[in-house]
Amino acid sequence: MLLSLSVQAVLLAGSALTRAFVLPRQANGSTYTVQTPPLDTDWTYEVGTNPWPEYPRPQLERSQWKNLNGIWKYQNASGLNAVDNPPFGQNLGQEVLVPSCLESGLSGIQGSYMLYSWFSTLFEVPSTFTGERTLLNFGAVDYEAWIYVNGQYAGFNRGGYFEFTIDVTDQISGNSTNELLVFVHDPTDSDDYVIPIGKQTLNPSHIFYRPCSGIWQSVWIESAPANHITELQLSAGADGSVNATVYTSNNGTTDVEVKITGADGTEVASHSGSSNTALTFQADSPALWTPDSPTLYNVSVTLGDDQINSYTAFRTVSRGDVNGIERPLLNGEFVFQFGTLDQGYWPDGLYTPPNREAMEYDLKMLKDLGFNMVRKHIKVETALFYQSCDQLGLMVIQDMPSLRPIQTRTLDNCTVQDILPNAEQQQEFQRQLEVLIRQHRSYPSIVTWVIYNEGWGQIRDTYYPEFELTDLVRSLDPTRLIDATSGWFDHGAGDFSDNHHYANPQCGTPFYSIQSSPYDPNRIGFQGEFGGIGENTTIDHLWNVQQAIDTINQTYEIDQTNEAYNYRSHLLLSELADQTERYACSGGVWTQTSDVEGEVNGLVTYDRRVLRPNVDQWRSDIKALYDAAAARGNGSAVMPEGNPYGQHGPPGF
């Protein structure tokens, strides 16, 4: 019998994993209401009309800002040509919650095939912005966005997972109400579009899910001087070295000061230099960041009249030979990485969690069970997600969202062909991969970048693009490891020999299956996915869509009772520990954090109300993995001569 979270919370000491159920309500003074989703969570009806009030970008935070999240107006558009006739000054017909996915219940729309959309809102600029530039920021809009302010075109962005900023000073009126109008085109996998979509599809089926269209991350304005900080690139190594580059809007060289302080306000390092230039300086004996002790330091950066707050951590990610085996190293020591395949889907918000508490529920649950890592699976999260991982001490393996996975087209001659990118589409994938690295390379918790997952969108008939993409990622961020091809079609690029296999692991072993390549002892042996065992549940915890329910038996393995589920998980985790003892396994990814639509193989059900693991058993089994790794990893890491960071250069950029 499954235990409800109210029972399991007693076992998960120190975690707030239970909540009182709240009935649906309509927002006061608004026609907006949550549309009943196929499944809700305990947070669904607590979101209200002021979602995600937190400052959205904690690594480049300004004091003068205003949140534009809330109830906006929405109108469906007929096609891409609608962008040529913007509905300026018009009252769009529906209300929508921003941020949200248009296909979600929380949006108030819960539509399908939301390919073309108009969004509008009115906003006033605070008087404190006077005399400075006004910057309009979007956390993420899926997929293309045209921005208009007060009837004037302001800017464009392509890429559904990345933040962007537009200077709207010349379009706004500081003394009156301003109209913000956004046109969004989200093709997902329609027609011949081959774009980074992760697991989104217009035709959901088992492991591919309902899409997310529209403004799904926070929107805010802030003020800054004419010459202001646009990006802070920051890394701090275990040896106390700090590497920082402060990028500015004028791309020139201006005096800049960087200060690093501890939680008690004590300054541990500071440096003055020039903007848009790499700055290198030293901190004396800082406390290091590890999963067991995730110490963070506050950072302030001053450029003329502009000042931003940020944070960092001192830690070094590398690889090296430990007792004859290639290992991932954290601060020079082999740390066995064990986490879950973290899809980041919610039944009420799809890509957008109901609130920060809900988002952190998943992360705290994983920490409580003993996991020290999450693999963020072909999705990019909000900046607050990575901040939470930094604070909690969860290492992150970050995937690049996949191009159109496992789809084919039939040509006129009846030949069936995999849908892969053409040259232009591949170039756009590369551009967005570069954006992913640039926007996330300063988060301490991220330890590995994944370029391709299971061959999805991976060209492999004319050439192997993962080699040049690995070089690109390495040039942008030499401080982390790279998993070029997680599972399948491994031609030798990157730092990992990554096996996917369900349900049993094959991690760094002398045996493998057709889905993956044989273990390569010149790289790190890793189990990129395994487990996947499922346990069906009652309809009140299932995604109540018949198509999804019909695919439940496609789960890799179905265990008929909770006792059987925990028995099987114990055997699989013990097998991984045995492979760690006998062979060259350096980490693994259990599938998965939560159920998603027709998949019932999560540690928790899709609504996060039922926890499947026997907590004591799982904690013991996960500890056994770390113990097995420690027994094999006793000894000093051997690095290439003259390079203390293995193949990856110094901890700078």
XYZ file of C-alpha atoms in Angstrom:
653
model
C 0.000 0.000 0.000
C 1.285 3.476 -0.875
C 1.851 5.865 2.003
C 0.452 9.350 1.680
C 2.855 12.227 2.120
C 1.248 13.066 5.445
C 2.499 9.688 6.697
C 5.849 9.779 4.949
C 6.544 13.286 6.251
C 6.991 11.799 9.699
C 9.898 9.807 8.299
C 11.405 12.674 6.348
C 12.620 14.569 9.369
C 12.914 18.304 8.996
C 10.947 18.565 5.749
C 7.711 20.455 5.224
C 6.199 17.970 2.802
C 2.515 18.252 3.684
C 0.061 21.030 3.033
C -3.599 21.672 3.679
C -5.776 21.322 0.593
C -7.292 24.606 -0.565
C -10.443 24.817 -2.686
C -10.444 26.661 -6.028
C -11.086 30.353 -5.954
C -11.530 33.126 -8.477
C -9.243 36.142 -8.329
C -10.892 39.207 -6.828
C -11.792 41.871 -9.382
C -10.883 39.683 -12.321
C -12.534 37.188 -14.628
C -9.402 35.027 -14.428
C -9.851 31.656 -12.805
C -7.790 28.493 -12.734
C -9.039 26.052 -15.352
C -9.495 22.617 -13.787
C -6.438 20.613 -14.887
C -6.498 16.836 -15.434
C -4.707 16.659 -12.062
C -3.943 19.313 -9.475
C -1.463 19.707 -6.617
C -1.759 21.081 -3.110
C -0.390 24.370 -4.449
C -2.682 24.782 -7.480
C -5.272 27.042 -5.868
C -2.810 28.997 -3.745
C -1.082 30.720 -6.659
C -3.526 33.649 -6.777
C -2.901 36.631 -9.049
C 0.588 37.560 -7.836
C 2.662 34.573 -8.971
C 6.395 34.308 -8.457
C 6.946 37.607 -6.589
C 10.639 36.889 -5.944
C 13.367 38.797 -7.786
C 13.841 36.450 -10.761
C 17.608 36.740 -11.425
C 19.614 36.244 -8.214
C 23.035 36.288 -9.873
C 22.541 39.779 -11.284
C 20.163 41.501 -8.882
C 19.307 45.199 -8.868
C 17.558 47.110 -6.106
C 15.342 49.218 -8.389
C 12.892 46.824 -10.024
C 9.196 46.141 -10.520
C 7.508 42.781 -11.066
C 5.100 42.652 -14.037
C 3.780 39.179 -13.241
C 0.025 38.802 -12.741
C -3.124 38.923 -14.822
C -2.515 39.954 -18.420
C -4.838 39.986 -21.419
C -4.665 37.277 -24.063
C -5.930 36.705 -27.588
C -5.308 33.836 -29.967
C -3.893 34.840 -33.353
C -4.634 33.244 -36.704
C -1.114 32.913 -38.025
C 2.373 34.354 -38.256
C 1.167 37.218 -40.451
C -0.786 38.571 -37.457
C 2.455 40.141 -36.288
C 2.075 42.646 -39.137
C -1.116 44.045 -37.601
C -0.591 44.441 -33.828
C -3.790 45.116 -31.813
C -2.512 48.305 -30.194
C -4.873 49.841 -27.650
C -7.369 47.000 -27.973
C -8.904 45.003 -25.154
C -7.820 41.431 -25.810
C -10.630 39.001 -25.156
C -9.346 36.744 -22.351
C -7.340 36.984 -19.153
C -4.181 34.936 -18.646
C -1.817 34.401 -15.747
C 1.784 35.421 -16.408
C 4.016 33.506 -16.020
C 2.352 30.280 -17.132
C 2.070 27.861 -20.026
C -1.020 28.538 -22.158
C -1.772 24.810 -22.182
C -1.852 24.647 -18.370
C -4.775 24.988 -15.994
C -2.976 27.739 -14.087
C -2.861 29.942 -17.185
C -6.645 30.327 -17.137
C -6.648 29.309 -20.819
C -5.691 25.595 -20.899
C -5.721 25.531 -24.660
C -4.182 23.297 -27.294
C -2.295 24.093 -30.489
C -1.392 27.540 -29.121
C 0.845 28.353 -32.054
C 0.165 32.115 -32.314
C -0.753 34.381 -29.423
C -1.037 37.996 -28.332
C -0.368 39.081 -24.742
C -0.831 42.564 -23.314
C -0.544 44.363 -20.004
C -0.399 47.922 -18.712
C 2.341 49.130 -16.407
C 3.654 52.296 -14.832
C 7.313 53.110 -14.401
C 8.298 53.980 -10.797
C 9.423 57.553 -10.267
C 12.695 56.217 -8.869
C 13.619 55.126 -12.429
C 13.802 58.767 -13.572
C 17.069 59.666 -15.251
C 18.108 56.076 -15.893
C 17.474 53.473 -18.543
C 14.454 51.196 -18.168
C 15.209 47.560 -18.902
C 12.415 45.099 -19.699
C 13.333 41.509 -18.763
C 11.745 38.181 -19.683
C 12.788 34.973 -17.924
C 11.684 32.825 -20.874
C 9.102 32.939 -23.677
C 8.430 29.857 -25.777
C 9.360 30.165 -28.592
C 9.637 33.427 -30.585
C 8.608 36.786 -29.127
C 8.011 40.178 -30.747
C 7.869 42.986 -28.164
C 5.980 46.278 -28.570
C 5.773 49.142 -26.083
C 3.268 51.980 -26.571
C 2.697 51.045 -30.196
C 6.385 50.859 -31.053
C 8.423 47.796 -31.905
C 11.005 47.233 -29.152
C 12.691 43.909 -29.853
C 12.631 40.218 -30.775
C 13.885 36.989 -29.195
C 14.095 33.400 -30.389
C 14.588 30.466 -28.018
C 12.028 29.094 -25.582
C 14.323 28.486 -22.590
C 16.405 31.625 -22.187
C 16.153 35.034 -20.591
C 16.424 38.235 -22.592
C 16.492 41.966 -21.870
C 15.276 44.891 -23.982
C 16.055 48.530 -23.261
C 12.642 50.215 -23.630
C 13.611 53.676 -22.396
C 12.866 55.294 -25.741
C 9.419 53.683 -25.977
C 8.042 54.317 -22.486
C 6.339 57.283 -20.918
C 7.530 57.835 -17.363
C 4.514 59.897 -16.345
C 1.659 57.691 -17.538
C 0.501 54.151 -18.111
C 2.412 52.130 -20.701
C 1.084 49.362 -22.933
C 3.226 46.239 -23.339
C 2.198 43.982 -26.213
C 3.863 40.637 -26.958
C 3.319 38.400 -29.977
C 4.396 34.785 -29.466
C 4.904 32.079 -32.064
C 5.448 28.575 -30.696
C 5.549 25.938 -33.450
C 6.694 23.088 -31.138
C 6.881 20.084 -33.519
C 4.471 21.310 -36.187
C 5.246 21.208 -39.905
C 8.971 21.122 -40.685
C 10.135 23.008 -37.603
C 13.181 21.420 -35.974
C 13.856 23.474 -32.858
C 14.925 22.769 -29.253
C 11.718 21.533 -27.617
C 12.792 18.908 -25.074
C 9.849 16.603 -24.414
C 7.161 18.938 -25.694
C 4.906 17.715 -28.486
C 1.593 18.714 -30.037
C 0.644 15.021 -29.947
C 1.424 13.738 -26.434
C 2.280 10.061 -26.167
C 3.831 8.305 -23.164
C 7.312 9.833 -22.712
C 6.462 13.005 -24.684
C 4.149 15.523 -23.085
C 1.765 18.432 -23.483
C 3.695 21.510 -24.671
C 4.262 24.868 -23.012
C 3.592 27.997 -25.064
C 3.837 31.646 -24.171
C 5.399 33.647 -21.340
C 6.245 30.898 -18.868
C 8.831 32.675 -16.710
C 8.763 36.001 -14.884
C 8.610 39.459 -16.492
C 10.026 42.544 -14.767
C 11.414 46.009 -15.355
C 14.386 47.595 -13.651
C 16.416 50.774 -13.887
C 20.117 51.071 -14.655
C 22.553 53.774 -15.783
C 23.260 54.254 -19.479
C 26.418 52.189 -19.130
C 25.386 49.229 -17.012
C 26.310 45.652 -16.216
C 24.721 43.174 -18.624
C 26.395 39.934 -17.524
C 28.601 38.706 -14.694
C 30.731 35.712 -15.567
C 32.126 34.325 -12.335
C 33.951 31.224 -11.146
C 35.783 30.512 -7.902
C 38.086 27.518 -7.500
C 38.872 25.271 -4.566
C 42.314 26.894 -4.379
C 40.691 30.276 -3.671
C 41.238 31.634 -7.176
C 38.504 33.888 -8.543
C 37.896 34.613 -12.204
C 35.394 37.303 -13.128
C 34.388 39.165 -16.256
C 31.934 42.047 -15.959
C 30.246 42.686 -19.302
C 28.689 46.091 -19.948
C 26.212 47.699 -22.296
C 28.814 49.898 -23.992
C 31.362 47.073 -24.416
C 34.104 49.445 -23.281
C 36.653 49.402 -20.492
C 35.330 51.069 -17.350
C 36.596 50.785 -13.804
C 34.841 47.997 -11.933
C 35.114 46.642 -8.394
C 34.202 43.104 -7.279
C 33.816 42.249 -3.583
C 33.201 38.817 -2.076
C 31.915 38.504 1.490
C 30.884 35.677 3.753
C 27.450 35.205 5.288
C 28.585 37.245 8.306
C 29.633 40.160 6.119
C 33.368 39.528 6.405
C 35.200 40.392 3.198
C 37.181 37.443 1.842
C 38.374 38.935 -1.452
C 38.089 42.058 -3.579
C 39.542 43.315 -6.810
C 39.424 46.409 -8.995
C 39.964 46.322 -12.721
C 38.339 46.994 -16.067
C 35.014 45.839 -17.425
C 34.824 43.397 -20.363
C 38.220 42.051 -19.284
C 38.987 38.859 -17.388
C 39.842 39.656 -13.773
C 41.811 37.162 -11.682
C 42.340 37.455 -7.942
C 42.635 35.327 -4.824
C 40.671 34.571 -1.639
C 42.500 33.244 1.393
C 41.366 29.771 2.586
C 37.662 29.996 1.708
C 35.193 27.335 2.821
C 34.508 25.003 -0.093
C 31.152 24.147 -1.638
C 30.181 20.474 -1.455
C 26.819 18.680 -1.316
C 27.383 18.153 2.418
C 28.425 21.769 3.026
C 27.065 24.079 0.312
C 28.804 27.273 1.425
C 27.920 30.336 -0.655
C 29.506 33.775 -0.654
C 27.847 37.090 -1.426
C 29.220 39.141 -4.305
C 28.763 42.824 -5.079
C 29.906 44.464 -8.302
C 30.172 48.222 -8.788
C 30.525 49.903 -12.186
C 30.209 53.654 -11.909
C 26.658 54.318 -10.702
C 25.562 50.741 -11.347
C 25.726 48.136 -8.599
C 24.475 44.562 -8.705
C 24.434 41.804 -6.115
C 25.272 38.183 -6.848
C 26.826 35.148 -5.182
C 29.364 32.423 -5.826
C 30.939 29.340 -4.261
C 34.486 28.045 -4.126
C 34.706 24.654 -5.762
C 36.525 22.945 -8.624
C 35.055 20.368 -11.004
C 37.521 18.232 -12.941
C 38.386 14.655 -13.832
C 41.354 12.485 -13.088
C 42.774 8.992 -12.667
C 41.991 7.500 -9.257
C 43.520 4.050 -8.749
C 43.581 3.471 -12.484
C 40.005 4.635 -13.231
C 38.848 7.921 -14.767
C 36.687 9.700 -12.186
C 34.712 12.940 -11.861
C 36.323 15.059 -9.175
C 34.913 17.728 -6.895
C 37.608 19.785 -5.195
C 40.140 17.191 -6.288
C 38.296 14.229 -4.748
C 36.165 11.525 -6.333
C 32.528 12.157 -5.409
C 30.028 9.556 -6.602
C 27.200 11.463 -8.282
C 23.763 10.004 -7.707
C 20.556 11.747 -8.669
C 17.284 11.528 -10.511
C 16.157 12.273 -14.026
C 14.381 15.536 -13.241
C 11.854 16.452 -15.927
C 10.474 19.542 -14.193
C 6.822 19.031 -15.172
C 3.780 19.939 -13.075
C 0.174 18.851 -13.718
C -1.206 22.320 -12.980
C 1.569 24.483 -14.486
C 3.370 22.122 -16.912
C 6.774 23.840 -17.272
C 5.964 26.471 -14.618
C 5.799 25.218 -11.008
C 2.919 26.753 -9.007
C 5.365 28.609 -6.744
C 8.851 28.411 -5.272
C 7.711 26.237 -2.379
C 6.379 23.641 -4.821
C 9.557 23.771 -6.899
C 11.722 23.286 -3.817
C 9.562 20.429 -2.553
C 11.087 18.173 -5.217
C 14.633 19.259 -4.416
C 14.242 18.911 -0.646
C 12.651 15.504 -1.061
C 15.674 14.330 -3.049
C 18.110 15.681 -0.470
C 16.162 14.006 2.338
C 16.418 10.643 0.593
C 20.184 11.061 0.193
C 20.592 12.092 -3.452
C 23.395 14.574 -4.105
C 22.563 15.430 -7.726
C 19.763 16.039 -10.227
C 19.956 15.635 -13.964
C 17.866 18.464 -15.379
C 16.465 16.573 -18.311
C 16.236 18.417 -21.651
C 14.647 21.436 -19.987
C 16.075 24.691 -18.624
C 14.628 25.966 -15.351
C 14.207 29.395 -13.815
C 17.246 31.038 -12.259
C 15.641 30.441 -8.854
C 15.798 26.672 -9.422
C 19.583 26.768 -9.804
C 19.884 29.097 -6.820
C 17.953 26.547 -4.753
C 20.317 23.773 -5.889
C 23.257 25.990 -4.972
C 21.779 26.578 -1.521
C 20.727 22.981 -0.861
C 23.909 21.333 -2.132
C 22.512 19.446 -5.121
C 24.908 19.020 -8.030
C 23.218 19.591 -11.399
C 23.820 17.796 -14.669
C 22.296 20.223 -17.159
C 20.930 18.972 -20.484
C 20.550 21.027 -23.617
C 16.878 20.736 -24.718
C 16.638 18.236 -27.536
C 15.686 18.890 -31.108
C 12.522 17.104 -32.238
C 13.007 13.677 -30.620
C 12.285 10.324 -32.286
C 10.105 11.570 -35.122
C 10.125 10.552 -38.777
C 8.744 11.843 -42.065
C 7.692 9.914 -45.162
C 9.137 11.240 -48.415
C 7.340 11.282 -51.767
C 9.091 8.040 -52.725
C 7.652 6.413 -49.537
C 11.054 6.382 -47.828
C 10.794 6.885 -44.061
C 13.383 9.354 -42.799
C 14.366 10.502 -39.303
C 13.603 14.184 -38.763
C 17.018 15.752 -38.221
C 18.157 19.352 -38.517
C 19.312 20.864 -41.781
C 22.376 23.115 -41.778
C 20.449 26.238 -40.750
C 18.583 24.419 -37.971
C 21.810 22.870 -36.686
C 23.403 26.318 -36.573
C 20.455 27.617 -34.524
C 20.773 24.648 -32.142
C 24.453 25.535 -31.712
C 23.590 29.202 -31.053
C 21.080 28.276 -28.373
C 23.528 25.808 -26.808
C 25.949 28.706 -26.519
C 23.243 30.846 -24.881
C 22.566 28.035 -22.383
C 26.224 27.937 -21.354
C 26.644 31.702 -21.149
C 23.533 32.217 -19.035
C 24.211 29.353 -16.590
C 27.981 28.971 -16.280
C 28.180 30.903 -13.000
C 25.901 28.601 -10.974
C 28.134 26.577 -8.617
C 25.798 23.565 -8.526
C 26.103 22.817 -12.260
C 28.893 20.275 -12.706
C 28.237 18.824 -16.184
C 26.754 19.916 -19.514
C 24.879 17.376 -21.680
C 24.724 18.142 -25.404
C 22.694 15.237 -26.845
C 20.302 12.782 -25.210
C 19.844 9.347 -26.810
C 20.555 10.628 -30.301
C 17.558 12.965 -30.348
C 18.290 15.509 -33.065
C 21.867 14.234 -33.310
C 23.226 14.133 -36.858
C 25.145 10.890 -37.318
C 25.115 10.016 -41.016
C 27.292 12.716 -42.585
C 29.440 13.841 -39.640
C 29.496 13.831 -35.839
C 28.650 17.365 -34.624
C 29.167 16.473 -30.954
C 32.938 16.834 -31.380
C 32.864 20.465 -32.501
C 30.053 21.210 -30.034
C 32.144 19.739 -27.210
C 34.992 22.035 -28.235
C 32.587 24.983 -28.292
C 31.255 24.239 -24.821
C 34.797 23.707 -23.517
C 35.864 27.088 -24.886
C 32.882 28.815 -23.262
C 33.268 27.004 -19.945
C 36.471 25.085 -19.189
C 35.433 24.660 -15.542
C 32.972 21.780 -15.995
C 32.731 18.337 -17.524
C 30.866 17.562 -20.746
C 28.642 14.579 -21.472
C 28.504 14.883 -25.253
C 26.095 12.000 -25.848
C 24.109 10.697 -22.915
C 23.141 7.185 -23.994
C 23.305 5.781 -27.549
C 25.393 6.920 -30.566
C 28.606 7.550 -28.643
C 31.527 8.212 -30.974
C 34.038 9.118 -28.283
C 33.445 12.826 -27.658
C 33.302 14.410 -24.218
C 34.284 13.248 -20.745
C 31.743 10.448 -20.175
C 31.131 6.938 -21.384
C 27.417 7.138 -20.599
C 25.141 4.085 -20.585
C 21.332 4.091 -20.580
C 19.596 0.853 -19.681
C 16.286 -0.115 -18.091
C 15.795 -1.381 -15.562
C 19.206 -2.833 -14.609
C 22.353 -0.687 -14.670
C 25.371 -1.329 -16.898
C 27.713 1.248 -15.423
C 31.393 1.101 -16.390
C 30.993 -2.647 -16.901
C 32.393 -5.196 -19.390
C 28.835 -5.839 -20.607
C 26.386 -3.571 -22.406
C 23.208 -3.641 -24.525
C 22.469 -2.483 -28.029
C 21.092 0.874 -26.818
C 24.498 2.003 -25.560
C 28.143 1.689 -26.516
C 30.691 -0.437 -24.628
C 32.406 1.220 -21.698
C 35.383 3.357 -22.723
C 38.043 3.244 -19.958
C 39.568 6.481 -21.259
C 36.482 8.351 -20.040
C 34.249 8.359 -16.967
C 31.931 5.354 -16.640
C 28.442 6.691 -15.916
C 24.866 5.376 -15.773
C 23.005 8.263 -17.415
C 19.609 6.583 -16.943
C 18.388 3.387 -15.295
C 15.641 2.145 -12.989
C 12.423 3.419 -14.468
C 10.348 0.961 -12.466
C 6.762 2.041 -12.082
C 3.842 1.496 -9.796
C 0.363 2.380 -10.926
C -1.784 4.443 -8.614
C -5.412 5.448 -8.183
C -7.187 7.832 -10.541
C -7.039 10.687 -8.013
C -3.243 10.721 -8.425
C -3.142 10.125 -12.197
C -3.105 12.543 -15.139
C -6.763 12.008 -16.020
C -6.389 11.939 -19.794
C -7.363 8.669 -21.430
C -4.518 8.714 -23.947
C -2.028 8.961 -21.073
C -3.752 6.303 -19.003
C -3.678 3.967 -21.999
C 0.141 4.195 -22.126
C 0.828 3.422 -18.469
C 1.796 -0.154 -19.309
C 4.535 1.195 -21.598
C 6.463 2.075 -18.432
C 9.714 0.095 -18.443
C 8.529 -2.139 -15.608
C 5.305 -2.135 -13.594
C 5.395 -3.352 -10.000
C 1.981 -4.323 -8.734
C 2.482 -3.388 -5.083
C 4.500 -0.849 -3.162
C 6.333 -3.700 -1.440
C 7.339 -5.049 -4.853
C 8.410 -1.558 -5.977
C 10.728 -1.166 -2.999
C 12.019 -4.737 -3.329
C 12.900 -4.116 -6.992
C 14.459 -0.724 -6.300
C 16.613 -2.297 -3.578
C 17.883 -4.922 -6.004
C 18.652 -2.338 -8.700
C 20.424 0.025 -6.321
C 22.376 -2.897 -4.875
C 23.361 -3.926 -8.395
C 24.644 -0.415 -9.071
C 26.633 -0.559 -5.822
C 28.062 -3.929 -6.867
C 29.148 -2.503 -10.220
C 30.757 0.399 -8.369
C 32.695 -2.078 -6.229
C 33.707 -4.375 -9.084
C 34.063 -2.153 -12.129
C 34.318 1.544 -12.994
C 30.969 3.129 -12.163
C 31.259 6.783 -11.097
C 27.617 7.819 -10.804
C 24.068 7.200 -11.890
C 20.713 8.754 -12.703
C 17.539 7.084 -11.443
C 14.424 7.542 -13.569
C 12.742 9.643 -12.222
C 11.769 12.386 -9.735
C 8.019 12.371 -10.364
C 5.407 10.747 -12.551
C 4.632 12.723 -15.699
C 1.350 12.265 -17.596
C 1.358 8.601 -18.713
C 4.571 7.681 -16.896
C 4.155 6.237 -13.396
C 7.822 5.655 -12.540
C 8.407 8.636 -10.272
C 9.580 8.650 -6.693
C 6.423 10.707 -6.172
C 3.155 10.750 -8.058
C 2.586 13.573 -10.552
C 0.559 15.541 -7.978
C 3.384 15.155 -5.406
C 0.920 13.696 -2.882
C 2.240 10.115 -2.697
C 5.850 9.125 -2.037
C 6.708 5.604 -3.202
C 10.118 4.889 -1.615
C 10.523 3.204 1.737
C 12.528 6.076 3.158
C 14.827 4.152 5.499
C 15.569 1.554 2.844
C 16.370 4.118 0.162
C 18.562 6.150 2.465
C 20.501 3.001 3.334
C 20.807 1.897 -0.298
C 21.982 5.320 -1.457
C 24.537 5.474 1.360
C 25.780 2.052 0.247
C 26.515 3.559 -3.184
C 28.622 6.305 -1.640
C 30.393 3.797 0.612
C 31.200 1.531 -2.335
C 32.591 4.480 -4.286
C 34.640 5.643 -1.306
C 36.164 2.179 -0.941
C 37.213 2.191 -4.597
C 38.202 5.829 -4.628
C 40.660 5.873 -1.744
C 43.788 7.355 -3.186
C 44.986 10.551 -4.812
C 43.767 11.705 -8.188
C 46.480 11.615 -10.821
C 46.346 14.627 -13.114
C 48.223 15.210 -16.356
C 51.602 16.748 -15.549
C 51.572 20.526 -15.305
C 47.794 20.797 -15.295
C 46.053 20.514 -11.906
C 42.615 20.620 -13.583
C 42.906 17.648 -15.901
C 42.016 18.305 -19.537
C 39.982 21.356 -18.832
C 42.408 24.150 -18.161
C 42.379 26.474 -15.167
C 39.152 27.386 -13.381
C 38.971 30.649 -15.330
C 37.215 31.444 -18.580
